[in-house]
Amino acid sequence: MDLGLEVLFKGRNLIRLLGGLGMALKISLIAVLISIPLGILMGSFMTVKNRVVTLILRFYLEFIRIMPQLVLLFLVFFGTTRAFGLNVSGEAASIFVFALWGTAEMGDLVRGALQGIAAHQYESAYALGMTKAQTYFYIVFPQTVRRLIPLSINLITRMIKTTSLIVMIGVVEVLKVAQQIIEANRTASPNAAFGVYLFVLLMYFAACFPISRLAGYLEKKWR
Amino acid sequence: MTEEILKLEHVSKKFHDLTVLEDLNLSVKRGEVIVVVGTSGCGKSTLLRCINGLEKLQAGRIIFEGENIDYDKNLSRLRQKIGMVFQSYELFPHKTVLENITLAPLVVQKRDKKEVVREAKELLKKMGLEQKADSYPRELSGGQKQRAAIARALCMHPDVLLFDEVTAALDPEMVHEVLEVILNLANQGRTMLIVTHEMQFARAVADRILFLEDGRILEEGSPEEFFEHPKTERAKQFLQKFQYEKRKSLVTT
């Protein structure tokens, strides 16, 4: 039985596939680095007692959640080129959309973590004579971060997985490279599709599994 | 036992339209143990929270060691002298038991770390928790958590201790170990205000009982007076209700 695995070892195919994964990771990483500070800001604003502010942010969050990421990608990549005459690269459009999504999700996580800290925690700190600043620094902030880190790591793995969509706007990431390799070897190894996609799957797994385990470990440790 | 340490003058507290405390006056002497009883919603927890500045007053004032407790001015400093223990323990979950106790003495009082740690360990030993110094609160039973919370309050060297229904969330078999600790503190001459539903304990520990009803002190007196000869009809009803609850629980178990 020919599983089409030999294609992987032809020429620079392996390196090219890894390069594709690199692109996916790069986009996720940049998007996450943008999402974290913006998400913290957004989450903090979501806990303020201003109806208008919370309503706008709530709407933003729900809108981003409901919209399929692919539609958002198309809207930003194809839509803006036509409507505003902007020439956005596929990479930039991807980072923009993922940051938009990440900020919304991160904001909701931050909101949850902040609201999850009981009023009594503040009170018992105040009762010990701590000032507001000391209470936030020693009690509220550390607890929020501990709750947040495992959750935001999970968000990263979700982002890495979702980068497989950006092939649709022409970014050369894992799937694109895989398609190119399969196309190029159509006659020589007609079964390449199986081997190459299997390898792609394993690559995603290798990238996401350790991250997901780390999140699980931290969650347990900081329960 | 004559020096006045805490005084409430015409204290009123409202939540929106609901009056919780109304024109309440109270004088506490150093070394006195006062137990506050009453039906739920009578304002007894609010009374303690007001003394610790967790609630703002609508009227009246609270004088602690000769100083007016001012929400904006001296609250943090005075709170260091007023220890409070809550029903739900409220240890800090991200810190070990030892760190829970040493945090405020270190960052608020800026005391020497060696000295604070030594004192904290001594307190834990007295509480029978020396093995738990490096455990996290989640690894402790309810009774152990509450004893740790008491140690945390004691390490600040408070002049007054406030106990807000500290056994209400505990399993019955753990109530005793916590009350035992509080009884010991009373025997050491600590000044304490205790809100509790444990009537036998109240009788054993109190120098004076306050019976609160609708935000007012309806009856005030020695435990013997209050439990044996309640003066008001409301107090009689309250104590009877308690008797009834006791009998009922005997039947069901």
Short mmCIF file of N, CA, C and O in Angstrom, two decimals, chain A residues 118-132 134-135 137-144 146-147 219-223, chain B residues 49 52 54-55 75-77 79-80 82-84 86 88-95 100 103-104 107-108 110 136 138 152-153 156:
data_model
loop_
_atom_site.label_atom_id
_atom_site.label_comp_id
_atom_site.label_asym_id
_atom_site.label_seq_id
_atom_site.Cartn_x
_atom_site.Cartn_y
_atom_site.Cartn_z
N ALA A 118 -14.24 37.46 44.49
CA ALA A 118 -15.34 37.81 45.37
C ALA A 118 -15.10 39.14 46.08
O ALA A 118 -13.96 39.49 46.39
N ALA A 119 -16.18 39.84 46.33
CA ALA A 119 -16.10 41.12 47.04
C ALA A 119 -15.42 40.93 48.39
O ALA A 119 -14.71 41.80 48.87
N HIS A 120 -15.62 39.75 48.97
CA HIS A 120 -15.02 39.49 50.28
C HIS A 120 -13.50 39.48 50.25
O HIS A 120 -12.85 39.73 51.25
N GLN A 121 -12.94 39.14 49.09
CA GLN A 121 -11.48 39.16 48.99
C GLN A 121 -10.96 40.58 49.17
O GLN A 121 -9.96 40.81 49.85
N TYR A 122 -11.64 41.52 48.54
CA TYR A 122 -11.26 42.93 48.71
C TYR A 122 -11.43 43.31 50.18
O TYR A 122 -10.56 43.94 50.78
N GLU A 123 -12.58 42.91 50.74
CA GLU A 123 -12.90 43.33 52.10
C GLU A 123 -11.91 42.79 53.11
O GLU A 123 -11.51 43.49 54.03
N SER A 124 -11.51 41.51 52.93
CA SER A 124 -10.61 40.99 53.94
C SER A 124 -9.24 41.63 53.81
O SER A 124 -8.52 41.75 54.78
N ALA A 125 -8.89 42.08 52.61
CA ALA A 125 -7.64 42.82 52.45
C ALA A 125 -7.76 44.21 53.11
O ALA A 125 -6.87 44.64 53.83
N TYR A 126 -8.89 44.87 52.86
CA TYR A 126 -9.10 46.20 53.48
C TYR A 126 -9.11 46.06 55.00
O TYR A 126 -8.57 46.90 55.71
N ALA A 127 -9.74 44.98 55.48
CA ALA A 127 -9.85 44.80 56.92
C ALA A 127 -8.48 44.64 57.57
O ALA A 127 -8.31 44.89 58.75
N LEU A 128 -7.50 44.20 56.77
CA LEU A 128 -6.15 44.07 57.31
C LEU A 128 -5.38 45.38 57.18
O LEU A 128 -4.18 45.43 57.42
N GLY A 129 -6.08 46.42 56.77
CA GLY A 129 -5.44 47.73 56.70
C GLY A 129 -4.78 48.02 55.36
O GLY A 129 -4.09 49.01 55.21
N MET A 130 -4.96 47.12 54.39
CA MET A 130 -4.34 47.37 53.08
C MET A 130 -5.06 48.52 52.37
O MET A 130 -6.28 48.66 52.44
N THR A 131 -4.27 49.29 51.63
CA THR A 131 -4.87 50.35 50.83
C THR A 131 -5.42 49.73 49.55
O THR A 131 -5.18 48.56 49.26
N LYS A 132 -6.14 50.52 48.78
CA LYS A 132 -6.69 50.03 47.53
C LYS A 132 -5.59 49.53 46.60
O LYS A 132 -5.68 48.47 46.01
N GLN A 134 -2.56 48.50 47.37
CA GLN A 134 -1.97 47.25 47.89
C GLN A 134 -2.89 46.07 47.63
O GLN A 134 -2.44 44.98 47.30
N THR A 135 -4.19 46.29 47.79
CA THR A 135 -5.15 45.21 47.57
C THR A 135 -5.09 44.73 46.12
O THR A 135 -5.07 43.53 45.86
N PHE A 137 -2.58 45.14 44.01
CA PHE A 137 -1.26 44.63 43.68
C PHE A 137 -1.02 43.24 44.27
O PHE A 137 -0.49 42.35 43.60
N TYR A 138 -1.41 43.04 45.53
CA TYR A 138 -1.08 41.77 46.19
C TYR A 138 -2.20 40.73 46.10
O TYR A 138 -1.94 39.55 46.21
N ILE A 139 -3.44 41.18 45.97
CA ILE A 139 -4.56 40.24 46.06
C ILE A 139 -5.29 40.07 44.73
O ILE A 139 -5.40 38.96 44.21
N VAL A 140 -5.76 41.15 44.16
CA VAL A 140 -6.64 41.03 42.99
C VAL A 140 -5.84 40.68 41.73
O VAL A 140 -6.16 39.72 41.02
N PHE A 141 -4.79 41.43 41.48
CA PHE A 141 -4.03 41.22 40.25
C PHE A 141 -3.42 39.82 40.15
O PHE A 141 -3.61 39.14 39.14
N PRO A 142 -2.73 39.34 41.18
CA PRO A 142 -2.15 37.98 41.06
C PRO A 142 -3.21 36.91 40.82
O PRO A 142 -3.00 35.98 40.03
N GLN A 143 -4.36 37.06 41.48
CA GLN A 143 -5.41 36.05 41.28
C GLN A 143 -5.98 36.10 39.87
O GLN A 143 -6.29 35.07 39.27
N THR A 144 -6.11 37.32 39.34
CA THR A 144 -6.63 37.46 37.98
C THR A 144 -5.67 36.83 36.98
O THR A 144 -6.08 36.07 36.10
N ARG A 146 -3.46 34.51 37.43
CA ARG A 146 -3.46 33.06 37.54
C ARG A 146 -4.64 32.40 36.84
O ARG A 146 -4.53 31.35 36.26
N ARG A 147 -5.77 33.05 36.95
CA ARG A 147 -6.94 32.49 36.26
C ARG A 147 -6.81 32.68 34.76
O ARG A 147 -7.32 31.88 33.97
N GLU A 219 -3.34 25.31 35.12
CA GLU A 219 -4.69 25.37 35.67
C GLU A 219 -4.77 24.56 36.97
O GLU A 219 -5.34 24.98 37.95
N LYS A 220 -4.13 23.39 36.93
CA LYS A 220 -4.16 22.52 38.09
C LYS A 220 -3.35 23.14 39.23
O LYS A 220 -3.76 23.17 40.36
N LYS A 221 -2.18 23.65 38.84
CA LYS A 221 -1.27 24.19 39.84
C LYS A 221 -1.87 25.40 40.55
O LYS A 221 -1.67 25.60 41.74
N TRP A 222 -2.58 26.21 39.79
CA TRP A 222 -3.07 27.48 40.34
C TRP A 222 -4.54 27.45 40.68
O TRP A 222 -5.16 28.48 40.87
N ARG A 223 -5.10 26.27 40.73
CA ARG A 223 -6.53 26.14 40.94
C ARG A 223 -7.03 27.03 42.05
O ARG A 223 -6.43 27.15 43.10
N ARG B 49 -19.43 45.55 60.36
CA ARG B 49 -18.85 46.10 59.13
C ARG B 49 -18.69 47.61 59.23
O ARG B 49 -17.76 48.18 58.67
N ASN B 52 -15.59 48.49 61.20
CA ASN B 52 -14.36 48.30 60.43
C ASN B 52 -14.34 49.18 59.17
O ASN B 52 -13.46 49.04 58.33
N LEU B 54 -16.13 49.09 56.59
CA LEU B 54 -16.50 48.45 55.32
C LEU B 54 -17.82 49.02 54.82
O LEU B 54 -18.18 48.83 53.66
N GLU B 55 -18.54 49.69 55.71
CA GLU B 55 -19.76 50.38 55.31
C GLU B 55 -19.65 51.83 55.76
O GLU B 55 -19.14 52.11 56.84
N LEU B 75 -8.55 55.54 57.97
CA LEU B 75 -9.18 54.21 57.98
C LEU B 75 -8.15 53.09 57.96
O LEU B 75 -8.20 52.17 58.77
N SER B 76 -7.20 53.18 57.02
CA SER B 76 -6.22 52.10 56.89
C SER B 76 -5.43 51.91 58.20
O SER B 76 -5.19 50.79 58.63
N ARG B 77 -5.09 53.02 58.83
CA ARG B 77 -4.28 52.93 60.06
C ARG B 77 -5.11 52.31 61.20
O ARG B 77 -4.64 51.44 61.93
N ARG B 79 -7.77 50.45 60.90
CA ARG B 79 -8.15 49.06 60.61
C ARG B 79 -7.08 48.07 61.06
O ARG B 79 -7.36 46.93 61.38
N GLN B 80 -5.84 48.51 61.04
CA GLN B 80 -4.77 47.63 61.49
C GLN B 80 -4.96 47.24 62.94
O GLN B 80 -4.46 46.22 63.40
N ILE B 82 -8.00 46.96 64.29
CA ILE B 82 -9.30 46.31 64.41
C ILE B 82 -9.28 45.05 63.55
O ILE B 82 -9.41 45.12 62.34
N GLY B 83 -9.08 43.91 64.17
CA GLY B 83 -9.03 42.67 63.40
C GLY B 83 -10.44 42.18 63.10
O GLY B 83 -11.34 42.33 63.91
N MET B 84 -10.60 41.61 61.88
CA MET B 84 -11.93 41.11 61.56
C MET B 84 -11.82 39.72 60.95
O MET B 84 -10.97 39.46 60.10
N PHE B 86 -14.20 36.75 59.01
CA PHE B 86 -15.47 36.66 58.28
C PHE B 86 -16.05 35.25 58.32
O PHE B 86 -15.34 34.27 58.55
N SER B 88 -16.97 33.48 55.78
CA SER B 88 -16.45 32.61 54.71
C SER B 88 -14.93 32.61 54.67
O SER B 88 -14.34 32.45 53.60
N TYR B 89 -14.29 32.82 55.80
CA TYR B 89 -12.82 32.77 56.00
C TYR B 89 -12.08 33.81 55.19
O TYR B 89 -11.32 34.60 55.72
N GLU B 90 -12.28 33.75 53.85
CA GLU B 90 -11.64 34.70 52.96
C GLU B 90 -10.13 34.75 53.12
O GLU B 90 -9.52 35.81 53.20
N LEU B 91 -9.53 33.57 53.19
CA LEU B 91 -8.08 33.52 53.06
C LEU B 91 -7.75 33.85 51.61
O LEU B 91 -8.60 33.72 50.73
N PHE B 92 -6.51 34.26 51.34
CA PHE B 92 -6.14 34.56 49.97
C PHE B 92 -5.71 33.26 49.28
O PHE B 92 -4.71 32.66 49.68
N PRO B 93 -6.45 32.80 48.27
CA PRO B 93 -6.22 31.45 47.74
C PRO B 93 -4.87 31.26 47.06
O PRO B 93 -4.41 30.14 46.93
N HIS B 94 -4.26 32.36 46.62
CA HIS B 94 -2.99 32.22 45.89
C HIS B 94 -1.79 32.28 46.83
O HIS B 94 -0.66 32.25 46.36
N LYS B 95 -2.03 32.33 48.11
CA LYS B 95 -0.92 32.39 49.05
C LYS B 95 -1.02 31.23 50.04
O LYS B 95 -2.11 30.77 50.36
N ASN B 100 -0.42 34.08 53.98
CA ASN B 100 -1.66 34.76 54.31
C ASN B 100 -1.51 35.57 55.59
O ASN B 100 -2.00 36.68 55.70
N LEU B 103 1.48 38.49 55.15
CA LEU B 103 1.37 39.53 54.11
C LEU B 103 1.12 40.93 54.68
O LEU B 103 1.90 41.86 54.42
N ALA B 104 0.05 41.09 55.42
CA ALA B 104 -0.30 42.43 55.90
C ALA B 104 0.73 42.99 56.89
O ALA B 104 1.12 44.15 56.77
N VAL B 107 3.59 44.13 54.42
CA VAL B 107 3.41 45.23 53.46
C VAL B 107 2.67 46.42 54.07
O VAL B 107 2.88 47.54 53.63
N VAL B 108 1.83 46.16 55.07
CA VAL B 108 1.10 47.29 55.66
C VAL B 108 1.88 47.88 56.83
O VAL B 108 2.09 49.08 56.92
N LYS B 110 5.00 47.04 57.57
CA LYS B 110 6.43 47.09 57.22
C LYS B 110 7.31 46.57 58.36
O LYS B 110 8.33 47.16 58.70
N TYR B 136 -1.78 25.37 50.96
CA TYR B 136 -2.65 26.41 50.42
C TYR B 136 -4.03 26.28 51.06
O TYR B 136 -4.43 25.17 51.45
N ARG B 138 -6.92 25.91 49.99
CA ARG B 138 -7.82 24.88 49.46
C ARG B 138 -7.54 23.50 50.05
O ARG B 138 -8.37 22.61 49.96
N ARG B 152 -4.37 35.09 61.17
CA ARG B 152 -4.04 36.21 60.29
C ARG B 152 -4.44 37.53 60.94
O ARG B 152 -3.69 38.51 60.90
N ALA B 153 -5.62 37.54 61.56
CA ALA B 153 -6.06 38.77 62.21
C ALA B 153 -5.19 39.09 63.43
O ALA B 153 -4.82 40.23 63.66
N MET B 156 -1.64 40.95 63.28
CA MET B 156 -1.59 42.41 63.12
C MET B 156 -1.59 43.13 64.48
O MET B 156 -1.59 44.35 64.53
#
